[in-house]
Coordinates of C-alpha atoms in Angstrom, one line a residue:
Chain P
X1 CA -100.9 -96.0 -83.7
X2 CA -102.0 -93.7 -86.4
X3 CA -102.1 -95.1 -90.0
X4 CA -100.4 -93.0 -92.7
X5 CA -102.1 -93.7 -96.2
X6 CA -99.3 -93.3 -99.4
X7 CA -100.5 -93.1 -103.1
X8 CA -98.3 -92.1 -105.7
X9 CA -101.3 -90.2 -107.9
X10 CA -98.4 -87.8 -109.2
X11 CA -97.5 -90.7 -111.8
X12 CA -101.3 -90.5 -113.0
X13 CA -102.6 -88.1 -115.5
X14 CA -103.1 -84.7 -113.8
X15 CA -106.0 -83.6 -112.5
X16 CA -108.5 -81.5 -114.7
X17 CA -108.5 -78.0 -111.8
X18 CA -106.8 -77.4 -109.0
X19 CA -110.4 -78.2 -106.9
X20 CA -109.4 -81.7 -107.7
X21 CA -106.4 -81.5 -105.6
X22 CA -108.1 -81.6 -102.4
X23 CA -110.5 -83.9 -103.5
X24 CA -111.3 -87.7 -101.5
X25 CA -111.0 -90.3 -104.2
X26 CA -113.4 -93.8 -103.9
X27 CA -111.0 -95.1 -101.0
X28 CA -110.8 -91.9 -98.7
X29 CA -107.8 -90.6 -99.7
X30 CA -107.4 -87.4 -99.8
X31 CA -105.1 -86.1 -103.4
X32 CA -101.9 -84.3 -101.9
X33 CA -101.5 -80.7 -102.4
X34 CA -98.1 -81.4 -104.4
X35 CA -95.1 -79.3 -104.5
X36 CA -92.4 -79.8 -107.4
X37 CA -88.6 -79.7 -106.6
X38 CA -85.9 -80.1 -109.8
X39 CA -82.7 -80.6 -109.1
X40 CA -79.5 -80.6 -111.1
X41 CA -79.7 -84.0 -112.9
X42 CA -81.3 -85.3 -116.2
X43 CA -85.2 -85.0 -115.7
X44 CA -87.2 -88.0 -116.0
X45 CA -89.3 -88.4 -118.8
X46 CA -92.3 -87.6 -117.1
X47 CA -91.2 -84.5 -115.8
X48 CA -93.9 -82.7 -117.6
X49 CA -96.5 -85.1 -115.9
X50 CA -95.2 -83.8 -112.1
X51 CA -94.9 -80.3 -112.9
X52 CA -98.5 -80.3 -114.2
X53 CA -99.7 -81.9 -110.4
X54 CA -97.4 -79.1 -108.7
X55 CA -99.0 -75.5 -107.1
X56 CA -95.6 -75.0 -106.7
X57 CA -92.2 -75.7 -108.5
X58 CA -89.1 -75.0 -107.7
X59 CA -85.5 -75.2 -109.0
X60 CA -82.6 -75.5 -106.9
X61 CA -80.0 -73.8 -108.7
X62 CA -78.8 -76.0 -111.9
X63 CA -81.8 -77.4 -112.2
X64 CA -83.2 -74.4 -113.4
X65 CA -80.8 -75.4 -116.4
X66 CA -82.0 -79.1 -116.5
X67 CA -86.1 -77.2 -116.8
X68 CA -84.4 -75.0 -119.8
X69 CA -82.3 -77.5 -121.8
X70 CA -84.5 -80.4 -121.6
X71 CA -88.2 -79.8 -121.0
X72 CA -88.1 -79.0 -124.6
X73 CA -86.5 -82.6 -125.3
X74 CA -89.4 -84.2 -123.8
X75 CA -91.7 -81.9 -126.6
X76 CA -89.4 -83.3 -129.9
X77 CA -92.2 -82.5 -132.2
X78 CA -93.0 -78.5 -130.5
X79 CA -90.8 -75.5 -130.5
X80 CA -88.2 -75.3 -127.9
X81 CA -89.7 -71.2 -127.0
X82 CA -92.9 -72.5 -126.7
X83 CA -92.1 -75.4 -124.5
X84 CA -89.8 -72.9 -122.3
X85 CA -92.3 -70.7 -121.8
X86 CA -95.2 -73.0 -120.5
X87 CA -92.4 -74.4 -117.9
X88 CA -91.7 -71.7 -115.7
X89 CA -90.7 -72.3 -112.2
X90 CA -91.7 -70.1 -109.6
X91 CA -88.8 -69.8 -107.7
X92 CA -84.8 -70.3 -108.2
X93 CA -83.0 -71.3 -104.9
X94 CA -79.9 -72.3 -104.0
X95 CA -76.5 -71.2 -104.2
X96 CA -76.1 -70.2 -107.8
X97 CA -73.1 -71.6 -108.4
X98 CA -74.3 -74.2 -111.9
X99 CA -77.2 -72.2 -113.0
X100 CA -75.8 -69.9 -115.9
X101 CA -76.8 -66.3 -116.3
X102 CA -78.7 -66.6 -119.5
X103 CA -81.1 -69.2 -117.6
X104 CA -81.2 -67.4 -114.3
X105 CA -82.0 -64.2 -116.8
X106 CA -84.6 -65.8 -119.1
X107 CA -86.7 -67.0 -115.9
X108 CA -86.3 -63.5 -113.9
X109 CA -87.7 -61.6 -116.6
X110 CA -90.8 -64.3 -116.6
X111 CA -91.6 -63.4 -112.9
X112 CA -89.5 -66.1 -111.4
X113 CA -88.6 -65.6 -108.0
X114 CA -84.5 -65.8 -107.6
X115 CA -83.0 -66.4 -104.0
X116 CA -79.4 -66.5 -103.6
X117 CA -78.5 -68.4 -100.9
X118 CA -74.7 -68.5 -101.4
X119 CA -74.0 -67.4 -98.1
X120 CA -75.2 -70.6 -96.8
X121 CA -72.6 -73.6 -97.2
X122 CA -73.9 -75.7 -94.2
X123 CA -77.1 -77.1 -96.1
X124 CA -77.8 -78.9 -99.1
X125 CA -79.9 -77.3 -102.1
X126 CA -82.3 -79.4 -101.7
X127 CA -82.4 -78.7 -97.8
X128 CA -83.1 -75.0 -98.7
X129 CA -85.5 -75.7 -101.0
X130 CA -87.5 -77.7 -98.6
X131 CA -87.3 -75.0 -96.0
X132 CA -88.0 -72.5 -98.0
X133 CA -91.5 -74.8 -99.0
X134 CA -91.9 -74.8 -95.8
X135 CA -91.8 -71.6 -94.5
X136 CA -94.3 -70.7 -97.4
X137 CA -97.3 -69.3 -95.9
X138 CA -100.4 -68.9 -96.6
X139 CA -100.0 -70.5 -100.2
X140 CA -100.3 -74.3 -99.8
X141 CA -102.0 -76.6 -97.9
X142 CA -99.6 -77.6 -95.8
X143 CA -101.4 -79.8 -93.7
X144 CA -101.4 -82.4 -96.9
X145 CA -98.8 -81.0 -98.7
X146 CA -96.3 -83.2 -100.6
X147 CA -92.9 -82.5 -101.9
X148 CA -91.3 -84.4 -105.0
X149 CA -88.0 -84.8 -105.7
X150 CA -86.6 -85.2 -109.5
X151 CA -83.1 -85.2 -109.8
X152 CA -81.7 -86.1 -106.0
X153 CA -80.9 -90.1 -107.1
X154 CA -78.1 -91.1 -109.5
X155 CA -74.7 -89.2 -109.9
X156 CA -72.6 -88.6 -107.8
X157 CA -73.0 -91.0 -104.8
X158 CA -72.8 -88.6 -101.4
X159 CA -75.0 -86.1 -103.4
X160 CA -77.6 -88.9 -103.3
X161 CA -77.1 -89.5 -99.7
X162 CA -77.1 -85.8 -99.3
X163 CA -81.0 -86.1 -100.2
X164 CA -81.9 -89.0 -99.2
X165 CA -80.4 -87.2 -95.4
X166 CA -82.9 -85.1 -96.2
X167 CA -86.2 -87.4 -96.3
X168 CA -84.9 -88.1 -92.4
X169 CA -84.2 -84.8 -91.2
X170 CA -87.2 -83.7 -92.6
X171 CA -89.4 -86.6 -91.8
X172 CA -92.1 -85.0 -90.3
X173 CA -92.9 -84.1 -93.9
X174 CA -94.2 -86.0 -97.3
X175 CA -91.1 -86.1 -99.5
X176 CA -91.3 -88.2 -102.4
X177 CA -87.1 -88.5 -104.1
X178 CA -88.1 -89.6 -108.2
X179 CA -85.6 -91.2 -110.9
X180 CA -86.8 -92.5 -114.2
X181 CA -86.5 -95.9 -112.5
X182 CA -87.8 -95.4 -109.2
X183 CA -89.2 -93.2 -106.1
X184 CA -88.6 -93.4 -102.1
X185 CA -89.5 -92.1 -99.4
X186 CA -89.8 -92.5 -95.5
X187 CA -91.9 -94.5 -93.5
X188 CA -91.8 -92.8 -90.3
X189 CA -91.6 -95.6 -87.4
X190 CA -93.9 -93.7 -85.7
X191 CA -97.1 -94.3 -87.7
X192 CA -98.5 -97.7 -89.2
X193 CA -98.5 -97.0 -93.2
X194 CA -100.7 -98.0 -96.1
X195 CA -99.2 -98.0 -99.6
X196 CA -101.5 -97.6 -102.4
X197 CA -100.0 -99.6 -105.2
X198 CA -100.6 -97.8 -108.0
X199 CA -99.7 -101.2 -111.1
X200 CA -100.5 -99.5 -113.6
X201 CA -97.5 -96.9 -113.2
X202 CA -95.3 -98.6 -110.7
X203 CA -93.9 -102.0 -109.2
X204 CA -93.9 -105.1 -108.4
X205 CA -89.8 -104.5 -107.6
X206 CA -89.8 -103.1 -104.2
X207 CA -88.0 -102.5 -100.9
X208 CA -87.7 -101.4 -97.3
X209 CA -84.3 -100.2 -96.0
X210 CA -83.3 -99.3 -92.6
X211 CA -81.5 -96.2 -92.9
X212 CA -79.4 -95.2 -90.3
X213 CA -80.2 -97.6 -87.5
X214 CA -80.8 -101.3 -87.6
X215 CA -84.4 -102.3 -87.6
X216 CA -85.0 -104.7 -84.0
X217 CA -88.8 -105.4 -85.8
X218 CA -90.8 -104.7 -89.0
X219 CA -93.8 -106.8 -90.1
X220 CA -95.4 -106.4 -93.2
X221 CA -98.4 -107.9 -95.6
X222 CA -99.0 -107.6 -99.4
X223 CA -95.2 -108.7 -100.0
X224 CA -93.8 -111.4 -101.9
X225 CA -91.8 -111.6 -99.3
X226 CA -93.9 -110.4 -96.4
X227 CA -91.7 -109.4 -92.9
X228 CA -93.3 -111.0 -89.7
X229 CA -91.3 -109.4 -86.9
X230 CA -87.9 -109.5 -88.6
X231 CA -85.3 -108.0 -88.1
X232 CA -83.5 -105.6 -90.6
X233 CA -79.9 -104.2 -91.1
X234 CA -76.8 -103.6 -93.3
X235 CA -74.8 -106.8 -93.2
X236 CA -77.5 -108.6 -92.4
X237 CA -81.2 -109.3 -94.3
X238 CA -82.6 -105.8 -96.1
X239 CA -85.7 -106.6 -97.8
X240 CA -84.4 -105.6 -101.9
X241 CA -85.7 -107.1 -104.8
X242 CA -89.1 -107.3 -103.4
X243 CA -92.0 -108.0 -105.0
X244 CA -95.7 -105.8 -104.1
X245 CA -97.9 -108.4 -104.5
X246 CA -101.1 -106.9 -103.5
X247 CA -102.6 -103.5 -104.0
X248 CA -102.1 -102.4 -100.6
X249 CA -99.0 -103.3 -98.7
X250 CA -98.7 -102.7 -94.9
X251 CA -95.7 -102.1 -92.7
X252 CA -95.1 -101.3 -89.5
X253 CA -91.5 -101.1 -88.2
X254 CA -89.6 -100.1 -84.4
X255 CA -87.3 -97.5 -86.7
X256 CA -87.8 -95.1 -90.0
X257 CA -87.4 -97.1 -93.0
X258 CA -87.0 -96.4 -96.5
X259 CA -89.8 -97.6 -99.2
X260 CA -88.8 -97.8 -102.8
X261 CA -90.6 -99.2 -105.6
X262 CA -90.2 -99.4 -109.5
X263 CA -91.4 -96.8 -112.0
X264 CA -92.6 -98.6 -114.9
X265 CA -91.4 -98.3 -118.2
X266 CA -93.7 -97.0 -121.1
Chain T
X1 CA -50.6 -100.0 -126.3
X2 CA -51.0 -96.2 -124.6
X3 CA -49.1 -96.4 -121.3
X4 CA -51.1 -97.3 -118.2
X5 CA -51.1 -94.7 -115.3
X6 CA -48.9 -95.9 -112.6
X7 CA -52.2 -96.5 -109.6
X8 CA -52.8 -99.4 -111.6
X9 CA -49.6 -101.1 -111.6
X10 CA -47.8 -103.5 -114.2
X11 CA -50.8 -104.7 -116.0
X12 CA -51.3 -108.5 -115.6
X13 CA -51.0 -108.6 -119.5
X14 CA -48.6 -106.8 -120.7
X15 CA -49.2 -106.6 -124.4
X16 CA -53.4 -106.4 -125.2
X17 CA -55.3 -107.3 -127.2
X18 CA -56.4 -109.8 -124.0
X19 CA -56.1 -113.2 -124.7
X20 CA -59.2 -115.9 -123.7
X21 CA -58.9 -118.0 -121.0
X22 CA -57.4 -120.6 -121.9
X23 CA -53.8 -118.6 -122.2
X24 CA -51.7 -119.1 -119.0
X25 CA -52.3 -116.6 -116.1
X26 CA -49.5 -114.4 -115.3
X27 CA -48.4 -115.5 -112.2
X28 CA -48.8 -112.1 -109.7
X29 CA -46.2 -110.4 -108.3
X30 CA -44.9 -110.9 -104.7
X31 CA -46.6 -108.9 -101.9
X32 CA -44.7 -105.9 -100.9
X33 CA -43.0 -106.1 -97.4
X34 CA -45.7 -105.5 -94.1
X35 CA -45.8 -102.1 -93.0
X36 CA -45.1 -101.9 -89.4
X37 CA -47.2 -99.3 -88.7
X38 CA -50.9 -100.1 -87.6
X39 CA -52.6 -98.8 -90.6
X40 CA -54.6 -99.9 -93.2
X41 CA -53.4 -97.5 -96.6
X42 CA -55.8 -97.9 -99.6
X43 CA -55.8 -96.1 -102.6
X44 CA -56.0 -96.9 -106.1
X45 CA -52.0 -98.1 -105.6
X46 CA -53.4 -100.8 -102.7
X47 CA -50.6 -100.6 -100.8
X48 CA -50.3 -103.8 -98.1
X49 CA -52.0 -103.1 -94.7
X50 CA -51.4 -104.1 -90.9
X51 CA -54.1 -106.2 -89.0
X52 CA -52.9 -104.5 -85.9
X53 CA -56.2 -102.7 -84.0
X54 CA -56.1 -99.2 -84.0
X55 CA -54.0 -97.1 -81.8
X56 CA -55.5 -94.6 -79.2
X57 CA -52.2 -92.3 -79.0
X58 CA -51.7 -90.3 -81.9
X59 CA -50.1 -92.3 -85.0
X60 CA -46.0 -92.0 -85.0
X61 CA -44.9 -91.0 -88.6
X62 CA -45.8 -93.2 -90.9
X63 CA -42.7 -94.7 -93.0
X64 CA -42.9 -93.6 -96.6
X65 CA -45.2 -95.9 -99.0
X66 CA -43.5 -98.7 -100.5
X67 CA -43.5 -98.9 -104.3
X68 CA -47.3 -100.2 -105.1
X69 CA -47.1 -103.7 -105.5
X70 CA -49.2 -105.4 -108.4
X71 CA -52.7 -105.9 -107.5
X72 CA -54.7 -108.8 -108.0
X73 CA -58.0 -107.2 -109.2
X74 CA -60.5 -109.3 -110.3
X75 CA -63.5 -107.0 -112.1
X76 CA -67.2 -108.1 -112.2
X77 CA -69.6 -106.3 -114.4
X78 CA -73.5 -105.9 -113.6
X79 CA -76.4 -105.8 -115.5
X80 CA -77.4 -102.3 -114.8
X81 CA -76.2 -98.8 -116.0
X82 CA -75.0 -98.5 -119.2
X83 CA -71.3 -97.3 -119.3
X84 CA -70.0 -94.4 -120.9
X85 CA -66.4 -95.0 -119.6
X86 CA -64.0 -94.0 -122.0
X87 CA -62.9 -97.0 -124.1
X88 CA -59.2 -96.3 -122.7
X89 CA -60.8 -96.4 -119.1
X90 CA -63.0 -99.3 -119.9
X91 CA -59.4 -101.1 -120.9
X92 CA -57.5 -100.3 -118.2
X93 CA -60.1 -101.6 -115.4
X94 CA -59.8 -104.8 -117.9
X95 CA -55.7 -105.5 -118.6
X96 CA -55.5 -104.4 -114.7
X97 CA -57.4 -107.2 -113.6
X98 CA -56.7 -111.0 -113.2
X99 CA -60.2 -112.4 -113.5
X100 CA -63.3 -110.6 -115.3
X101 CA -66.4 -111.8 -114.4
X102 CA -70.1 -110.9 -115.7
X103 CA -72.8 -111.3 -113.5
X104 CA -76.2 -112.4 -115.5
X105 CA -77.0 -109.6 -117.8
X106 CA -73.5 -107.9 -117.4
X107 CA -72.7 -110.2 -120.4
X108 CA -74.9 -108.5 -122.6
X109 CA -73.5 -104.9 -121.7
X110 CA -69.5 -106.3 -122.3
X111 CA -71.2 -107.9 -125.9
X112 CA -73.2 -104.7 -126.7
X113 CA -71.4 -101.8 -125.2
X114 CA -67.5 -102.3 -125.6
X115 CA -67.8 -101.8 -129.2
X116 CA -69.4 -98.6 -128.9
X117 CA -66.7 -97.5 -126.1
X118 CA -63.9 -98.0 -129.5
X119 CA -66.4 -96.4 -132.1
X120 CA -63.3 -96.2 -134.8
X121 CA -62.5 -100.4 -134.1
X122 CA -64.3 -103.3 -135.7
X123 CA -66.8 -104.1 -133.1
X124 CA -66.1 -108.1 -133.7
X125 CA -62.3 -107.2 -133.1
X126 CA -63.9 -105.8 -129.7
X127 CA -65.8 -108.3 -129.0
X128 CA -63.1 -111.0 -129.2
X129 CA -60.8 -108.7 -126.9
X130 CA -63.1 -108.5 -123.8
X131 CA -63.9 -111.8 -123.3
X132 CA -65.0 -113.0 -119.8
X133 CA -63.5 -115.5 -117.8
X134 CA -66.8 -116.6 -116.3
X135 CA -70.5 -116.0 -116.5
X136 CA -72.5 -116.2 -113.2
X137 CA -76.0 -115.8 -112.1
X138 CA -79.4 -116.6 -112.7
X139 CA -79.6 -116.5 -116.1
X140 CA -82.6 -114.9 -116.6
X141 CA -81.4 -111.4 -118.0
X142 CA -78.6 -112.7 -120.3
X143 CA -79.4 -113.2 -124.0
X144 CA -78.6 -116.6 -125.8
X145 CA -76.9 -115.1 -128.1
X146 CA -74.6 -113.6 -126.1
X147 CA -74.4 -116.9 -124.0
X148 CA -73.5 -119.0 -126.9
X149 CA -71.0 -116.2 -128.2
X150 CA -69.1 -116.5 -124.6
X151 CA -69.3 -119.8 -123.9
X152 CA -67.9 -120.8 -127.5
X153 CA -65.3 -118.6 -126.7
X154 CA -64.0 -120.4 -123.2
X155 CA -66.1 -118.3 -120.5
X156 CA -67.0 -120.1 -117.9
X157 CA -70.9 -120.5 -117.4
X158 CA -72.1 -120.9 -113.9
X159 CA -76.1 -121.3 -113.5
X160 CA -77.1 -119.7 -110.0
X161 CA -81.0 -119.8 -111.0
X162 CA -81.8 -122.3 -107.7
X163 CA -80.5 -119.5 -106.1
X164 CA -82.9 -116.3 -104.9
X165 CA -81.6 -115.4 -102.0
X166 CA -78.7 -113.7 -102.5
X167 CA -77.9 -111.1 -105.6
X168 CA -76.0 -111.5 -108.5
X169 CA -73.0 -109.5 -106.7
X170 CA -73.1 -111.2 -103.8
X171 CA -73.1 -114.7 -106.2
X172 CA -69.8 -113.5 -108.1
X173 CA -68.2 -112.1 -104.8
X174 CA -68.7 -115.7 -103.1
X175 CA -67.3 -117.1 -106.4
X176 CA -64.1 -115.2 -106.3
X177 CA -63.5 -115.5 -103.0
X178 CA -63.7 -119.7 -103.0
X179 CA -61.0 -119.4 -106.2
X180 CA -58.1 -121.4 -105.1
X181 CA -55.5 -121.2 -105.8
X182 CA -55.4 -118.9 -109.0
X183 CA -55.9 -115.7 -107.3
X184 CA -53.3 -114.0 -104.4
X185 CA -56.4 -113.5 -101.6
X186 CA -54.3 -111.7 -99.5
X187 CA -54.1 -108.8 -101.8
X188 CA -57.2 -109.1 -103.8
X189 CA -59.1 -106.2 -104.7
X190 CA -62.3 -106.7 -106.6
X191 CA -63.7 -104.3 -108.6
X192 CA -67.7 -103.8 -109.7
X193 CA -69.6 -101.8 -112.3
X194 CA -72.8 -101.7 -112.9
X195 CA -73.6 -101.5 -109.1
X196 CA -74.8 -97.8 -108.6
X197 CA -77.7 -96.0 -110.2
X198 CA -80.6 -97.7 -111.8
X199 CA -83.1 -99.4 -109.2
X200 CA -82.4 -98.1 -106.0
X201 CA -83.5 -101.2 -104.0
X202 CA -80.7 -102.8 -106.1
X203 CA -78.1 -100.2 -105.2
X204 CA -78.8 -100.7 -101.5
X205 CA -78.0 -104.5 -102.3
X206 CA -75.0 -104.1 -103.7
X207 CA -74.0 -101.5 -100.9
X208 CA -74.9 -104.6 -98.7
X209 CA -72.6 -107.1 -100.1
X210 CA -69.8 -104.8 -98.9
X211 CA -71.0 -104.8 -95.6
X212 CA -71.4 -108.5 -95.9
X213 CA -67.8 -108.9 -97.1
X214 CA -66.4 -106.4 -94.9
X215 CA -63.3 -108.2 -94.4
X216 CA -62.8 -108.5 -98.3
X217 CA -61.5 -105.2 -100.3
X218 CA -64.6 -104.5 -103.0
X219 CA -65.0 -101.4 -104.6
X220 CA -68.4 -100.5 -106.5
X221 CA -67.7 -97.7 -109.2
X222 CA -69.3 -95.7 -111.2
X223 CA -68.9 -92.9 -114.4
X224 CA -69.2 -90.5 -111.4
X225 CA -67.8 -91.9 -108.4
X226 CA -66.5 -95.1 -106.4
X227 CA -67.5 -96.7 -103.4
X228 CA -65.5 -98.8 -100.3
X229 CA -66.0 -99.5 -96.6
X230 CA -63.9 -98.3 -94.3
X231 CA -64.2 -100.9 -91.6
X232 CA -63.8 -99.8 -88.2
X233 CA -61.4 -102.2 -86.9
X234 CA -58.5 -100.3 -88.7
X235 CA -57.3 -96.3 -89.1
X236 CA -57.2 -95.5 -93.1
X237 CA -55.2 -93.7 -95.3
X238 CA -56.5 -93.2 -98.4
X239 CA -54.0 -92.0 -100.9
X240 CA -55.5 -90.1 -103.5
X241 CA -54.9 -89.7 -106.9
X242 CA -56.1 -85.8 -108.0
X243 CA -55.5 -87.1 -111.4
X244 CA -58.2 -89.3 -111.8
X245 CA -60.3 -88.7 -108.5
X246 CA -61.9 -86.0 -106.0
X247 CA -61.8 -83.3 -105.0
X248 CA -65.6 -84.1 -104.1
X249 CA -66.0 -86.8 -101.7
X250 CA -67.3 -87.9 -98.5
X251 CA -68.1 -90.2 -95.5
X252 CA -71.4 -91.9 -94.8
X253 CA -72.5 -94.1 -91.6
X254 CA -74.0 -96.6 -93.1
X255 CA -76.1 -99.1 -91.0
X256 CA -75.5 -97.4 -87.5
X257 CA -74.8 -94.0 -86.5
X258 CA -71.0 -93.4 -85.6
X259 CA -70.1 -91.9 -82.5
X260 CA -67.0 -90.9 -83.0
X261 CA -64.6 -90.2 -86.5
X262 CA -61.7 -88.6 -86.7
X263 CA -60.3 -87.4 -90.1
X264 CA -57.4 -85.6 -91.4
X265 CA -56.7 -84.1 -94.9
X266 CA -60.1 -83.4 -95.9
X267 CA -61.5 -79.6 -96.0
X268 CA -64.1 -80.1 -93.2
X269 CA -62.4 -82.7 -91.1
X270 CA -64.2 -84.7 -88.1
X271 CA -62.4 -84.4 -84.7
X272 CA -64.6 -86.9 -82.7
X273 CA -67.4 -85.7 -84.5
X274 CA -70.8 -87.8 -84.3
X275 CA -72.4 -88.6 -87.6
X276 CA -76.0 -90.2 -88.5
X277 CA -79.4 -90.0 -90.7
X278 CA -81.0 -87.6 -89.8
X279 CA -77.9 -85.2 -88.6
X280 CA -74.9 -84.8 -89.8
X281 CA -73.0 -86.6 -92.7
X282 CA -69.9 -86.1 -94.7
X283 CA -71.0 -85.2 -97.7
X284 CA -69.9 -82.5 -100.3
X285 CA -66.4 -82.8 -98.7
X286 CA -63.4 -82.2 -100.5
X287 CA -60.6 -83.6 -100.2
X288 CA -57.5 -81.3 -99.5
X289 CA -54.6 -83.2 -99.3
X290 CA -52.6 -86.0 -101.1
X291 CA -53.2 -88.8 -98.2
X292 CA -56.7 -88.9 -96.4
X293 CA -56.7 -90.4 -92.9
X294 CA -60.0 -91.7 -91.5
X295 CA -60.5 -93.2 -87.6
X296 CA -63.8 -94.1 -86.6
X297 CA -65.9 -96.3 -84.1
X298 CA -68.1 -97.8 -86.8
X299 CA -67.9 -98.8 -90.2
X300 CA -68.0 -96.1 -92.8
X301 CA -68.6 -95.7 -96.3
X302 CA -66.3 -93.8 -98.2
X303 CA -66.9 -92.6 -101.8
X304 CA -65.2 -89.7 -103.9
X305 CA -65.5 -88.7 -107.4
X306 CA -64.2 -89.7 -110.4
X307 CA -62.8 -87.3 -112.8
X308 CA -64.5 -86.6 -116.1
X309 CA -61.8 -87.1 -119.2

């Protein structure tokens, strides 16, 4: 079984050029080519930080509005135009039904691609958006791309679900769903995976969830509470309140599970 | 006093401010009669519910809802999210509830945020109004300060710090369930805040301790939306109140993929419809009508919104 190596270098300070992006760090791993998603919630405070890792950034619908109203927050002590002007996404998507005109007007005049996709009520915005990443050709690397995710966790509860449906119908792909508090994404039950604990910019609280089916076997190292061929399910034992005790934890489950971990505080 | 929307029925006390612990319980009111037919109803009224198993023909007419009968609500506050409930909201999940419990670090947020939920009150008038009945957890979030002020003040304090391997909820859940006799079991309803957002390992907890008390009525809420299981041992009917909740809502397998659910009353209604990770689930719904009926082989999540003032 193949390994699959997870780092999350988007929390560290950007890289100085693009070159960098495809560059191997000391332990072989190769830095993602990373794509940015926003989506219609309150951005995290380091919001600035992801959009400077991104090639690409895009805003599915409203959160073209969250990138208008509240990049400049994160800047208290610059001017709001100024700030508005450096963050410019390259593409609008979705169905246009939060963003408001002046937004949607202020970024098409910068060159921002808008696609209306309000004839489509069968997916999610962030589905689109993913797709639409996807389907982008030749522009990224998409053999090590990776997609983040700010806004898809918090509110309303079945939007959350929504995305989170999205990291499994998708999981073929590197999606990375960000808070203030926390990140997750899928660990595919077909590979074995290696997370990179970053401590200096997230944990020790972790967890692995079985989304969607129980989980017959997962077995772990690096854990507090390490997993040795245990089983996993809702109404049973889930592995919450974890603690990543080492700088590399391993798992290997029968069935996708979710990894989450803590984003540190300032 | 303002007058208390009907959904939560005669409040328990009748004339706030609330009173600490010490004062005499209200005894609840009797259970409304047993509906015949074999239907669980839920809504915010409660209405009673039938243990019989689902039936396979369709459902005769169902008789009209009795008046809602008083709940026994018992609320438990987390550590987590801060609230920005209305201070009128904030009260009514209170006076609606028999038994208010703080898990931990939920203290702190009853000490430090109801005052700010009545900005033009004396926040030590507050204070002394939303008292706890008991305090439970492992202690290691909850201030002293706050400790002292409580326990001074009647709450019960319950160390659960030998305790790691279950959360706080699922502590204060236990708790309330092995209360005997002061609460009516039979129609309890317990309500939590604090259990959604935040850490999303916790969230996933808390979702857990309603799949681990699947035969208990809990209900996580937050500024945006609440949460219940829909076991799959009964058909539901969810009354809803448009005042207060929806339209946006929806229906999410969680733990195993469902093979079959059947709704009615919603805008995109399942007829025998499969749902699962990584296919199709009912989110983004809406819900259409007054009474919301929900059949399926597996347990379900249900969650709608919550209406902003």
């Amino acid at each position: 079984m193949d390994v699959m190596r997870h780092c999350s270098s988007f929390l560290l300070p950007s890289p100085a050029s693009p070159s960098a992006a495809s560059a191997a760090d000391n332990d072989g791993l190769r830095h993602p080519a990373y794509a940015l998603i926003v989506l219609n919630q309150r951005l995290p405070r380091f919001a600035p930080l992801l959009w400077q890792h991104a090639q690409v950034r895009m805003c599915a619908d409203g959160g073209a509005n969250r990138v208008y109203d509240e990049m400049p927050d994160l800047f208290p002590h610059e001017d709001a135009s100024v700030i508005r002007n450096r963050y410019i996404p390259e593409v609008i998507k979705g169905d246009m039904d939060s963003i408001r005109t002046e937004v949607m007007d202020f970024y098409r005049k910068l060159g921002t691609k808008i696609v209306d996709e309000s004839h489509d009520q069968d997916t999610t915005d962030l589905h689109k958006c993913v797709s639409y990443i996807r389907d982008l050709t030749p522009e990224l690397d998409k053999s090590n791309l990776c997609i983040l995710v700010a806004g898809a966790l918090g509110g309303r509860f079945d939007h959350e679900i929504g995305n989170i449906n999205v990291l499994c119908r998708f999981s073929d792909m590197r999606l990375i769903l960000i808070s203030d508090d926390c990140l997750i994404h899928l660990l595919p039950r077909t590979h074995r995976h290696e997370i990179h604990i970053l401590s200096s910019v997230e944990g020790p609280h972790c967890g692995l969830i079985p989304i969607g089916i129980p989980s017959k076997s997962t077995t772990t190292t690096g854990l507090q509470w390490d997993l040795a061929d245990t089983e996993m399910k809702f109404g049973g034992l889930l592995s919450t309140s974890n603690i990543a005790r080492e700088e590399i934890v391993t798992v290997r489950s029968d069935s996708d599970l979710l990894w989450t971990i803590s984003i540190k505080k300032p």
